[in-house]
PDB file of C-alpha atoms in Angstrom:
ATOM      1  CA  UNK A 162      33.836 -30.564 -19.292  1.00 62.00           C
ATOM      2  CA  UNK A 163      35.304 -34.055 -19.665  1.00 78.00           C
ATOM      3  CA  UNK A 164      33.179 -37.152 -19.260  1.00 85.00           C
ATOM      4  CA  UNK A 165      33.993 -40.842 -19.515  1.00 90.00           C
ATOM      5  CA  UNK A 166      30.782 -42.804 -18.931  1.00 95.00           C
ATOM      6  CA  UNK A 167      30.874 -46.577 -18.479  1.00 96.00           C
ATOM      7  CA  UNK A 168      27.137 -46.756 -17.762  1.00 96.00           C
ATOM      8  CA  UNK A 169      24.232 -45.983 -20.097  1.00 96.00           C
ATOM      9  CA  UNK A 170      20.478 -45.731 -19.531  1.00 94.00           C
ATOM     10  CA  UNK A 171      17.679 -46.039 -22.081  1.00 93.00           C
ATOM     11  CA  UNK A 172      14.649 -44.168 -20.780  1.00 86.00           C
ATOM     12  CA  UNK A 173      11.287 -45.375 -22.089  1.00 76.00           C
ATOM     13  CA  UNK A 174       7.668 -44.199 -22.097  1.00 65.00           C
ATOM     14  CA  UNK A 175       6.860 -41.881 -19.204  1.00 57.00           C
ATOM     15  CA  UNK A 176      10.307 -42.440 -17.717  1.00 63.00           C
ATOM     16  CA  UNK A 177      12.172 -39.688 -19.533  1.00 66.00           C
ATOM     17  CA  UNK A 178      11.797 -37.506 -16.437  1.00 70.00           C
ATOM     18  CA  UNK A 179      14.775 -39.325 -14.963  1.00 77.00           C
ATOM     19  CA  UNK A 180      16.777 -37.015 -17.191  1.00 80.00           C
ATOM     20  CA  UNK A 181      15.929 -34.173 -14.790  1.00 83.00           C
ATOM     21  CA  UNK A 182      18.063 -35.969 -12.177  1.00 84.00           C
ATOM     22  CA  UNK A 183      21.129 -35.745 -14.420  1.00 88.00           C
ATOM     23  CA  UNK A 184      23.553 -32.896 -13.637  1.00 89.00           C
ATOM     24  CA  UNK A 185      26.420 -31.355 -15.635  1.00 92.00           C
ATOM     25  CA  UNK A 186      24.544 -32.179 -18.819  1.00 92.00           C
ATOM     26  CA  UNK A 187      25.631 -32.081 -22.413  1.00 93.00           C
ATOM     27  CA  UNK A 188      22.593 -32.718 -24.624  1.00 92.00           C
ATOM     28  CA  UNK A 189      22.541 -33.717 -28.288  1.00 91.00           C
ATOM     29  CA  UNK A 190      19.217 -33.940 -30.177  1.00 91.00           C
ATOM     30  CA  UNK A 191      19.046 -37.164 -32.162  1.00 89.00           C
ATOM     31  CA  UNK A 192      18.549 -35.178 -35.339  1.00 86.00           C
ATOM     32  CA  UNK A 193      22.013 -33.666 -34.899  1.00 89.00           C
ATOM     33  CA  UNK A 194      23.782 -37.045 -34.627  1.00 89.00           C
ATOM     34  CA  UNK A 195      24.870 -38.700 -37.905  1.00 88.00           C
ATOM     35  CA  UNK A 196      22.903 -41.877 -38.740  1.00 85.00           C
ATOM     36  CA  UNK A 197      20.707 -41.639 -35.626  1.00 87.00           C
ATOM     37  CA  UNK A 198      16.991 -42.193 -36.214  1.00 83.00           C
ATOM     38  CA  UNK A 199      14.569 -39.652 -34.744  1.00 76.00           C
ATOM     39  CA  UNK A 200      11.956 -40.752 -32.215  1.00 69.00           C
ATOM     40  CA  UNK A 201       8.397 -40.097 -33.404  1.00 67.00           C
ATOM     41  CA  UNK A 202       6.512 -41.206 -30.266  1.00 62.00           C
ATOM     42  CA  UNK A 203       4.775 -38.772 -27.930  1.00 60.00           C
ATOM     43  CA  UNK A 204       6.578 -38.772 -24.574  1.00 52.00           C
ATOM     44  CA  UNK A 205       9.971 -39.592 -26.103  1.00 52.00           C
ATOM     45  CA  UNK A 206      12.052 -36.413 -26.202  1.00 64.00           C
ATOM     46  CA  UNK A 207      14.792 -37.655 -28.510  1.00 85.00           C
ATOM     47  CA  UNK A 208      18.069 -36.544 -26.917  1.00 88.00           C
ATOM     48  CA  UNK A 209      21.391 -38.168 -26.107  1.00 91.00           C
ATOM     49  CA  UNK A 210      22.599 -36.861 -22.758  1.00 93.00           C
ATOM     50  CA  UNK A 211      26.050 -36.992 -21.204  1.00 95.00           C
ATOM     51  CA  UNK A 212      26.204 -36.026 -17.539  1.00 94.00           C
ATOM     52  CA  UNK A 213      26.223 -37.274 -13.971  1.00 92.00           C
ATOM     53  CA  UNK A 214      23.668 -39.246 -11.975  1.00 87.00           C
ATOM     54  CA  UNK A 215      24.445 -39.691  -8.301  1.00 80.00           C
ATOM     55  CA  UNK A 216      27.863 -38.207  -9.021  1.00 86.00           C
ATOM     56  CA  UNK A 217      28.678 -40.875 -11.627  1.00 92.00           C
ATOM     57  CA  UNK A 218      29.387 -40.182 -15.308  1.00 94.00           C
ATOM     58  CA  UNK A 219      26.564 -41.614 -17.420  1.00 95.00           C
ATOM     59  CA  UNK A 220      25.163 -41.612 -20.927  1.00 96.00           C
ATOM     60  CA  UNK A 221      21.367 -41.491 -21.273  1.00 94.00           C
ATOM     61  CA  UNK A 222      19.004 -41.898 -24.187  1.00 92.00           C
ATOM     62  CA  UNK A 223      15.919 -39.781 -23.512  1.00 88.00           C
ATOM     63  CA  UNK A 224      13.556 -41.546 -25.864  1.00 84.00           C
ATOM     64  CA  UNK A 225      14.159 -44.698 -27.888  1.00 86.00           C
ATOM     65  CA  UNK A 226      13.351 -46.030 -31.340  1.00 88.00           C
ATOM     66  CA  UNK A 227      10.754 -48.698 -32.047  1.00 90.00           C
ATOM     67  CA  UNK A 228      10.309 -51.229 -34.812  1.00 92.00           C
ATOM     68  CA  UNK A 229       6.690 -50.083 -35.291  1.00 93.00           C
ATOM     69  CA  UNK A 230       7.891 -46.600 -36.252  1.00 90.00           C
ATOM     70  CA  UNK A 231       9.102 -48.099 -39.517  1.00 91.00           C
ATOM     71  CA  UNK A 232      12.772 -48.491 -38.634  1.00 92.00           C
ATOM     72  CA  UNK A 233      14.578 -51.743 -39.308  1.00 94.00           C
ATOM     73  CA  UNK A 234      16.350 -53.556 -36.498  1.00 95.00           C
ATOM     74  CA  UNK A 235      19.767 -52.201 -37.462  1.00 94.00           C
ATOM     75  CA  UNK A 236      18.384 -48.675 -37.015  1.00 92.00           C
ATOM     76  CA  UNK A 237      16.552 -49.505 -33.783  1.00 94.00           C
ATOM     77  CA  UNK A 238      19.728 -50.881 -32.206  1.00 95.00           C
ATOM     78  CA  UNK A 239      22.270 -48.519 -33.760  1.00 93.00           C
ATOM     79  CA  UNK A 240      22.546 -46.447 -30.539  1.00 94.00           C
ATOM     80  CA  UNK A 241      23.680 -49.554 -28.643  1.00 96.00           C
ATOM     81  CA  UNK A 242      26.471 -50.037 -31.181  1.00 95.00           C
ATOM     82  CA  UNK A 243      27.468 -46.412 -30.553  1.00 93.00           C
ATOM     83  CA  UNK A 244      27.441 -47.057 -26.795  1.00 95.00           C
ATOM     84  CA  UNK A 245      29.821 -49.972 -27.270  1.00 96.00           C
ATOM     85  CA  UNK A 246      32.220 -47.807 -29.281  1.00 94.00           C
ATOM     86  CA  UNK A 247      32.076 -45.172 -26.523  1.00 94.00           C
ATOM     87  CA  UNK A 248      33.199 -47.740 -23.943  1.00 96.00           C
ATOM     88  CA  UNK A 249      29.900 -48.457 -22.193  1.00 97.00           C
ATOM     89  CA  UNK A 250      30.134 -51.554 -19.958  1.00 97.00           C
ATOM     90  CA  UNK A 251      26.704 -51.555 -18.258  1.00 97.00           C
ATOM     91  CA  UNK A 252      23.290 -50.749 -19.722  1.00 97.00           C
ATOM     92  CA  UNK A 253      20.102 -50.019 -17.791  1.00 95.00           C
ATOM     93  CA  UNK A 254      16.894 -50.253 -19.808  1.00 94.00           C
ATOM     94  CA  UNK A 255      13.386 -49.283 -18.760  1.00 91.00           C
ATOM     95  CA  UNK A 256      10.003 -49.561 -20.384  1.00 91.00           C
ATOM     96  CA  UNK A 257       6.265 -49.384 -19.836  1.00 88.00           C
ATOM     97  CA  UNK A 258       4.578 -52.749 -20.217  1.00 92.00           C
ATOM     98  CA  UNK A 259       1.265 -54.517 -19.948  1.00 92.00           C
ATOM     99  CA  UNK A 260       1.034 -56.919 -17.022  1.00 93.00           C
ATOM    100  CA  UNK A 261      -0.210 -60.460 -17.626  1.00 94.00           C
ATOM    101  CA  UNK A 262       0.730 -62.016 -14.302  1.00 94.00           C
ATOM    102  CA  UNK A 263      -2.360 -62.000 -12.030  1.00 91.00           C
ATOM    103  CA  UNK A 264      -0.127 -61.212  -9.034  1.00 93.00           C
ATOM    104  CA  UNK A 265       0.901 -57.878 -10.572  1.00 92.00           C
ATOM    105  CA  UNK A 266      -0.689 -54.482  -9.934  1.00 88.00           C
ATOM    106  CA  UNK A 267      -0.673 -51.307 -12.015  1.00 87.00           C
ATOM    107  CA  UNK A 268       2.373 -49.301 -10.996  1.00 88.00           C
ATOM    108  CA  UNK A 269       4.473 -52.323 -10.055  1.00 92.00           C
ATOM    109  CA  UNK A 270       8.147 -52.332 -10.995  1.00 94.00           C
ATOM    110  CA  UNK A 271       9.041 -55.649 -12.604  1.00 96.00           C
ATOM    111  CA  UNK A 272      12.707 -56.603 -12.742  1.00 97.00           C
ATOM    112  CA  UNK A 273      13.220 -58.418 -16.040  1.00 98.00           C
ATOM    113  CA  UNK A 274      14.783 -61.826 -15.423  1.00 98.00           C
ATOM    114  CA  UNK A 275      14.481 -63.053 -19.015  1.00 98.00           C
ATOM    115  CA  UNK A 276      12.722 -62.210 -22.258  1.00 98.00           C
ATOM    116  CA  UNK A 277      10.854 -63.772 -25.164  1.00 98.00           C
ATOM    117  CA  UNK A 278      11.640 -62.334 -28.585  1.00 97.00           C
ATOM    118  CA  UNK A 279       8.430 -62.051 -30.638  1.00 96.00           C
ATOM    119  CA  UNK A 280       9.795 -59.604 -33.212  1.00 96.00           C
ATOM    120  CA  UNK A 281       9.706 -60.829 -36.834  1.00 94.00           C
ATOM    121  CA  UNK A 282      13.200 -59.459 -37.579  1.00 95.00           C
ATOM    122  CA  UNK A 283      16.213 -60.393 -35.463  1.00 96.00           C
ATOM    123  CA  UNK A 284      18.629 -57.549 -34.639  1.00 96.00           C
ATOM    124  CA  UNK A 285      21.662 -59.782 -35.296  1.00 97.00           C
ATOM    125  CA  UNK A 286      20.440 -60.914 -38.703  1.00 96.00           C
ATOM    126  CA  UNK A 287      23.023 -60.278 -41.410  1.00 95.00           C
ATOM    127  CA  UNK A 288      26.794 -60.055 -41.292  1.00 94.00           C
ATOM    128  CA  UNK A 289      28.110 -60.726 -37.808  1.00 95.00           C
ATOM    129  CA  UNK A 290      29.709 -57.791 -36.020  1.00 91.00           C
ATOM    130  CA  UNK A 291      33.041 -58.747 -34.382  1.00 90.00           C
ATOM    131  CA  UNK A 292      31.749 -57.527 -31.003  1.00 93.00           C
ATOM    132  CA  UNK A 293      30.478 -61.040 -30.323  1.00 94.00           C
ATOM    133  CA  UNK A 294      30.106 -64.578 -31.699  1.00 94.00           C
ATOM    134  CA  UNK A 295      27.902 -65.540 -34.633  1.00 96.00           C
ATOM    135  CA  UNK A 296      25.683 -67.574 -32.266  1.00 96.00           C
ATOM    136  CA  UNK A 297      25.578 -65.801 -28.891  1.00 95.00           C
ATOM    137  CA  UNK A 298      24.543 -67.703 -25.777  1.00 95.00           C
ATOM    138  CA  UNK A 299      21.500 -66.081 -24.139  1.00 95.00           C
ATOM    139  CA  UNK A 300      21.384 -67.845 -20.766  1.00 93.00           C
ATOM    140  CA  UNK A 301      22.162 -64.787 -18.630  1.00 93.00           C
ATOM    141  CA  UNK A 302      20.992 -61.950 -20.814  1.00 96.00           C
ATOM    142  CA  UNK A 303      19.976 -59.942 -17.731  1.00 98.00           C
ATOM    143  CA  UNK A 304      22.878 -59.786 -15.298  1.00 97.00           C
ATOM    144  CA  UNK A 305      22.242 -61.751 -12.082  1.00 97.00           C
ATOM    145  CA  UNK A 306      24.519 -59.549  -9.970  1.00 97.00           C
ATOM    146  CA  UNK A 307      22.627 -56.420 -11.045  1.00 98.00           C
ATOM    147  CA  UNK A 308      19.299 -58.133 -10.310  1.00 98.00           C
ATOM    148  CA  UNK A 309      20.550 -59.036  -6.820  1.00 98.00           C
ATOM    149  CA  UNK A 310      21.733 -55.465  -6.264  1.00 98.00           C
ATOM    150  CA  UNK A 311      18.322 -54.069  -7.261  1.00 97.00           C
ATOM    151  CA  UNK A 312      16.668 -56.479  -4.851  1.00 98.00           C
ATOM    152  CA  UNK A 313      18.939 -55.380  -2.013  1.00 97.00           C
ATOM    153  CA  UNK A 314      18.334 -51.668  -2.687  1.00 97.00           C
ATOM    154  CA  UNK A 315      14.564 -52.152  -2.936  1.00 97.00           C
ATOM    155  CA  UNK A 316      14.523 -53.932   0.440  1.00 97.00           C
ATOM    156  CA  UNK A 317      16.551 -51.140   2.037  1.00 96.00           C
ATOM    157  CA  UNK A 318      14.153 -48.506   0.722  1.00 95.00           C
ATOM    158  CA  UNK A 319      10.918 -50.438   1.204  1.00 95.00           C
ATOM    159  CA  UNK A 320      10.099 -50.503  -2.522  1.00 94.00           C
ATOM    160  CA  UNK A 321       7.990 -53.363  -3.885  1.00 94.00           C
ATOM    161  CA  UNK A 322       9.619 -55.233  -6.754  1.00 97.00           C
ATOM    162  CA  UNK A 323       8.196 -58.090  -8.778  1.00 97.00           C
ATOM    163  CA  UNK A 324      10.133 -60.299 -11.154  1.00 98.00           C
ATOM    164  CA  UNK A 325       9.350 -61.914 -14.456  1.00 98.00           C
ATOM    165  CA  UNK A 326       9.728 -62.459 -18.178  1.00 98.00           C
ATOM    166  CA  UNK A 327       9.239 -59.598 -20.641  1.00 98.00           C
ATOM    167  CA  UNK A 328       7.764 -60.513 -24.019  1.00 98.00           C
ATOM    168  CA  UNK A 329       8.705 -58.112 -26.800  1.00 97.00           C
ATOM    169  CA  UNK A 330       6.403 -57.706 -29.788  1.00 97.00           C
ATOM    170  CA  UNK A 331       6.070 -55.206 -32.610  1.00 95.00           C
ATOM    171  CA  UNK A 332       3.020 -53.072 -31.795  1.00 89.00           C
ATOM    172  CA  UNK A 333       1.772 -50.462 -32.378  1.00 93.00           C
ATOM    173  CA  UNK A 334      -1.567 -51.996 -31.382  1.00 92.00           C
ATOM    174  CA  UNK A 335      -2.084 -52.944 -27.784  1.00 88.00           C
ATOM    175  CA  UNK A 336      -2.827 -56.627 -27.307  1.00 89.00           C
ATOM    176  CA  UNK A 337      -6.207 -58.247 -27.818  1.00 89.00           C
ATOM    177  CA  UNK A 338      -7.540 -60.305 -24.885  1.00 88.00           C
ATOM    178  CA  UNK A 339      -6.717 -63.474 -26.838  1.00 90.00           C
ATOM    179  CA  UNK A 340      -3.157 -62.290 -27.478  1.00 93.00           C
ATOM    180  CA  UNK A 341      -2.685 -61.474 -23.794  1.00 92.00           C
ATOM    181  CA  UNK A 342      -3.788 -65.007 -22.906  1.00 91.00           C
ATOM    182  CA  UNK A 343      -1.493 -66.523 -25.544  1.00 94.00           C
ATOM    183  CA  UNK A 344       1.532 -64.521 -24.406  1.00 95.00           C
ATOM    184  CA  UNK A 345       0.838 -65.492 -20.798  1.00 94.00           C
ATOM    185  CA  UNK A 346       0.606 -69.178 -21.799  1.00 95.00           C
ATOM    186  CA  UNK A 347       3.952 -68.830 -23.554  1.00 96.00           C
ATOM    187  CA  UNK A 348       5.548 -67.690 -20.295  1.00 97.00           C
ATOM    188  CA  UNK A 349       5.388 -63.893 -20.408  1.00 97.00           C
ATOM    189  CA  UNK A 350       4.687 -61.796 -17.314  1.00 97.00           C
ATOM    190  CA  UNK A 351       4.724 -58.445 -19.103  1.00 97.00           C
ATOM    191  CA  UNK A 352       4.449 -57.499 -22.761  1.00 97.00           C
ATOM    192  CA  UNK A 353       5.761 -54.439 -24.565  1.00 96.00           C
ATOM    193  CA  UNK A 354       7.039 -53.026 -27.843  1.00 95.00           C
ATOM    194  CA  UNK A 355      10.727 -52.401 -27.137  1.00 95.00           C
ATOM    195  CA  UNK A 356      13.783 -53.415 -25.088  1.00 96.00           C
ATOM    196  CA  UNK A 357      14.393 -56.927 -26.479  1.00 98.00           C
ATOM    197  CA  UNK A 358      16.298 -55.807 -29.618  1.00 97.00           C
ATOM    198  CA  UNK A 359      18.462 -53.375 -27.631  1.00 97.00           C
ATOM    199  CA  UNK A 360      19.266 -55.978 -24.992  1.00 98.00           C
ATOM    200  CA  UNK A 361      20.171 -58.636 -27.576  1.00 98.00           C
ATOM    201  CA  UNK A 362      22.675 -56.293 -29.233  1.00 98.00           C
ATOM    202  CA  UNK A 363      24.073 -55.141 -25.880  1.00 98.00           C
ATOM    203  CA  UNK A 364      24.538 -58.761 -24.835  1.00 97.00           C
ATOM    204  CA  UNK A 365      26.270 -59.502 -28.139  1.00 97.00           C
ATOM    205  CA  UNK A 366      28.620 -56.618 -27.386  1.00 96.00           C
ATOM    206  CA  UNK A 367      29.441 -57.970 -23.922  1.00 97.00           C
ATOM    207  CA  UNK A 368      27.602 -55.145 -22.155  1.00 97.00           C
ATOM    208  CA  UNK A 369      26.025 -56.138 -18.826  1.00 97.00           C
ATOM    209  CA  UNK A 370      22.310 -55.371 -18.844  1.00 97.00           C
ATOM    210  CA  UNK A 371      19.647 -54.653 -16.241  1.00 97.00           C
ATOM    211  CA  UNK A 372      16.016 -54.187 -17.294  1.00 96.00           C
ATOM    212  CA  UNK A 373      12.943 -52.958 -15.469  1.00 94.00           C
ATOM    213  CA  UNK A 374       9.309 -52.651 -16.599  1.00 93.00           C
ATOM    214  CA  UNK A 375       6.694 -50.374 -15.119  1.00 91.00           C
ATOM    215  CA  UNK A 376       3.388 -52.241 -15.216  1.00 92.00           C
ATOM    216  CA  UNK A 377       1.082 -49.606 -16.685  1.00 86.00           C
ATOM    217  CA  UNK A 378      -1.958 -51.741 -17.525  1.00 84.00           C
ATOM    218  CA  UNK A 379      -3.264 -55.269 -17.002  1.00 85.00           C
ATOM    219  CA  UNK A 380      -4.635 -57.666 -19.592  1.00 79.00           C
ATOM    220  CA  UNK A 381      -5.655 -61.221 -20.268  1.00 66.00           C
ATOM    221  CA  UNK A 382      -7.866 -61.579 -17.226  1.00 66.00           C
ATOM    222  CA  UNK A 383     -11.607 -62.229 -16.945  1.00 60.00           C
ATOM    223  CA  UNK A 384     -12.522 -58.531 -17.108  1.00 58.00           C
ATOM    224  CA  UNK A 385     -10.799 -56.929 -20.115  1.00 55.00           C
ATOM    225  CA  UNK A 386      -9.676 -53.315 -19.635  1.00 59.00           C
ATOM    226  CA  UNK A 387      -9.284 -50.862 -22.493  1.00 64.00           C
ATOM    227  CA  UNK A 388      -6.022 -48.937 -22.461  1.00 64.00           C
ATOM    228  CA  UNK A 389      -4.727 -45.773 -24.126  1.00 71.00           C
ATOM    229  CA  UNK A 390      -1.221 -44.367 -24.616  1.00 69.00           C
ATOM    230  CA  UNK A 391      -2.132 -41.476 -22.299  1.00 76.00           C
ATOM    231  CA  UNK A 392      -3.093 -43.882 -19.501  1.00 71.00           C
ATOM    232  CA  UNK A 393       0.157 -45.784 -19.976  1.00 69.00           C
ATOM    233  CA  UNK A 394       2.150 -42.556 -19.635  1.00 72.00           C
ATOM    234  CA  UNK A 395       0.179 -41.516 -16.537  1.00 75.00           C
ATOM    235  CA  UNK A 396       0.840 -44.829 -14.783  1.00 73.00           C
ATOM    236  CA  UNK A 397       4.522 -44.702 -15.735  1.00 72.00           C
ATOM    237  CA  UNK A 398       4.836 -41.135 -14.436  1.00 76.00           C
ATOM    238  CA  UNK A 399       3.458 -42.171 -11.029  1.00 79.00           C
ATOM    239  CA  UNK A 400       5.976 -45.020 -10.725  1.00 84.00           C
ATOM    240  CA  UNK A 401       8.881 -42.965 -12.016  1.00 84.00           C
ATOM    241  CA  UNK A 402      10.183 -41.660  -8.626  1.00 87.00           C
ATOM    242  CA  UNK A 403      10.607 -45.216  -7.313  1.00 89.00           C
ATOM    243  CA  UNK A 404      12.337 -46.363 -10.464  1.00 88.00           C
ATOM    244  CA  UNK A 405      14.586 -43.288 -10.321  1.00 85.00           C
ATOM    245  CA  UNK A 406      15.563 -44.064  -6.733  1.00 88.00           C
ATOM    246  CA  UNK A 407      16.544 -47.634  -7.579  1.00 91.00           C
ATOM    247  CA  UNK A 408      18.407 -46.686 -10.770  1.00 88.00           C
ATOM    248  CA  UNK A 409      20.311 -43.846  -9.097  1.00 88.00           C
ATOM    249  CA  UNK A 410      21.449 -46.052  -6.235  1.00 92.00           C
ATOM    250  CA  UNK A 411      22.400 -48.940  -8.536  1.00 93.00           C
ATOM    251  CA  UNK A 412      24.527 -46.667 -10.690  1.00 91.00           C
ATOM    252  CA  UNK A 413      26.248 -45.210  -7.628  1.00 90.00           C
ATOM    253  CA  UNK A 414      27.094 -48.674  -6.282  1.00 91.00           C
ATOM    254  CA  UNK A 415      28.307 -50.121  -9.578  1.00 88.00           C
ATOM    255  CA  UNK A 416      30.557 -47.191 -10.489  1.00 77.00           C
TER     256      UNK A 416
END
């Protein structure tokens, strides 16, 4: 089988089931790929998949790597560098996130319009890779045309979308009520432990990026709610069919 994907997807917590939609698959466990880290998080399978989604050649990461697992930023973002070398032009990223916007509900799909980088280590720190400039502009990190396309598809299919800023932080603890309030004051609508490093490197490589968060819990409001990893996965699993429908259609229309 020959495959020449121009589109890649990074599947996050509870969203790895999208891989079941992929046909004509070639799967490579991360442990079999030179220099690839291995995902240690429950719910992240840890496979690189080549195949088709909606009849389009794609590359998918089933499970990602996180800074809190002990990897440095070069290791966390290494797969994006590999994607660039493989000719990827468009990257779709998904994650589970805590909602801080009072208009959001658990299970909402939030299209990421911008992000705030709260990680202590920057993924572009060190010698500059020639894929991009030493000081990349970050004004349109999340591609406006892809955001508009997602909006159009969601309207056609009657799927509720919300929009906002994703704040990326290290984890692995979930946020305290005071941290939720601080992050909201800073301008965040959702908060999570991934995505930002990958998107920064993709943007540096000239790869167009679209990001979506599944709101799996709510925090920072008057009535604090305790949250567990299992509850996050459960909420993400329930939202997964809607996210799959949007992603599949976007990939088909951008091929």
